[in-house]
XYZ file of C-alpha atoms in Angstrom:
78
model
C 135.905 -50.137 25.051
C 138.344 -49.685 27.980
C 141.330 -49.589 25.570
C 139.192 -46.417 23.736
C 138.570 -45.007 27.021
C 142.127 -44.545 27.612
C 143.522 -43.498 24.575
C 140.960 -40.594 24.810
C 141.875 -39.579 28.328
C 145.678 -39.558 27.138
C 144.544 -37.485 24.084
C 142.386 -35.463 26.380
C 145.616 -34.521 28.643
C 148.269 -34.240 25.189
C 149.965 -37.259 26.424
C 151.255 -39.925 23.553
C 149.233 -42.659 23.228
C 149.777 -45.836 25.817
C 148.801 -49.488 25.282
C 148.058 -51.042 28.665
C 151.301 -52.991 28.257
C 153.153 -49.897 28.408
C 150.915 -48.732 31.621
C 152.439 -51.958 33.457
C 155.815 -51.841 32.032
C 155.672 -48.205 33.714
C 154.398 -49.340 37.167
C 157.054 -51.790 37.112
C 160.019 -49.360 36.435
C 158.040 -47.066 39.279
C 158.105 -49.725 41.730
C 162.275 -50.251 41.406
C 162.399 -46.840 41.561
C 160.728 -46.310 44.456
C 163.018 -49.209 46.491
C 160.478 -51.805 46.546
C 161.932 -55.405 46.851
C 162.254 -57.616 43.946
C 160.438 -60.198 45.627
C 157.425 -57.546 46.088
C 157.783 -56.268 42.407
C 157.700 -59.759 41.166
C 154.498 -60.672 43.018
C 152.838 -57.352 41.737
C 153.766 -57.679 38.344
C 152.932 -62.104 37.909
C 156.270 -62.609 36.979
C 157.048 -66.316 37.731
C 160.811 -65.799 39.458
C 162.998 -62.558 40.792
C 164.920 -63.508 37.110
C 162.616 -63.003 34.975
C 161.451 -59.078 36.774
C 165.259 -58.433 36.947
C 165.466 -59.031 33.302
C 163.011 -55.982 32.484
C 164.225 -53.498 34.897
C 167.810 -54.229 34.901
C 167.895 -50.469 33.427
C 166.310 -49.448 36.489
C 168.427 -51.220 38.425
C 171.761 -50.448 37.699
C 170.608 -46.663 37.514
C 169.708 -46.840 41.087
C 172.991 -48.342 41.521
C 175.110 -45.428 40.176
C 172.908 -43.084 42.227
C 173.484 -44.927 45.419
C 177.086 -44.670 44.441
C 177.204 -41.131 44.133
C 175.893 -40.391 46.675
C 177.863 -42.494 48.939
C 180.644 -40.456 47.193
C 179.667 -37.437 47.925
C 179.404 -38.516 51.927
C 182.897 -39.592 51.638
C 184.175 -36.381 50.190
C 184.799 -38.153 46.825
């Protein structure tokens, strides 16, 4: 099966074993990461409103956040 597939390619490569849940859940974190729009990471990821993607990756979010501030802070000699 696909699900086998993986789990041997992860144990191939010593990484912990995944469920494909956890392979989206990771994409999704990725794509906040990376500065894509909520609107864009809800599409991607099916969610049916901006509320419900915000709900998972509020982590994500308010760590970009406190980077942003930083380094606005730093700019401003703070």
């Amino acid at each position: 099966s696909l699900t086998h597939a993986l789990q041997k390619a992860l144990h191939a490569t010593g990484l912990r074993p995944l469920r494909w849940h956890d392979l989206r859940a990771i994409h999704g974190g990725l794509l906040v990461q990376a500065g894509v729009g909520m609107t864009t990471a809800r599409d991607r990821l099916g969610h049916s409103s901006i509320a419900v993607t915000s709900t998972f990756y509020a982590g994500a979010v308010d760590e970009l956040e406190r980077e942003a501030a930083e380094k606005v802070g730093k700019l401003l000699g703070a």
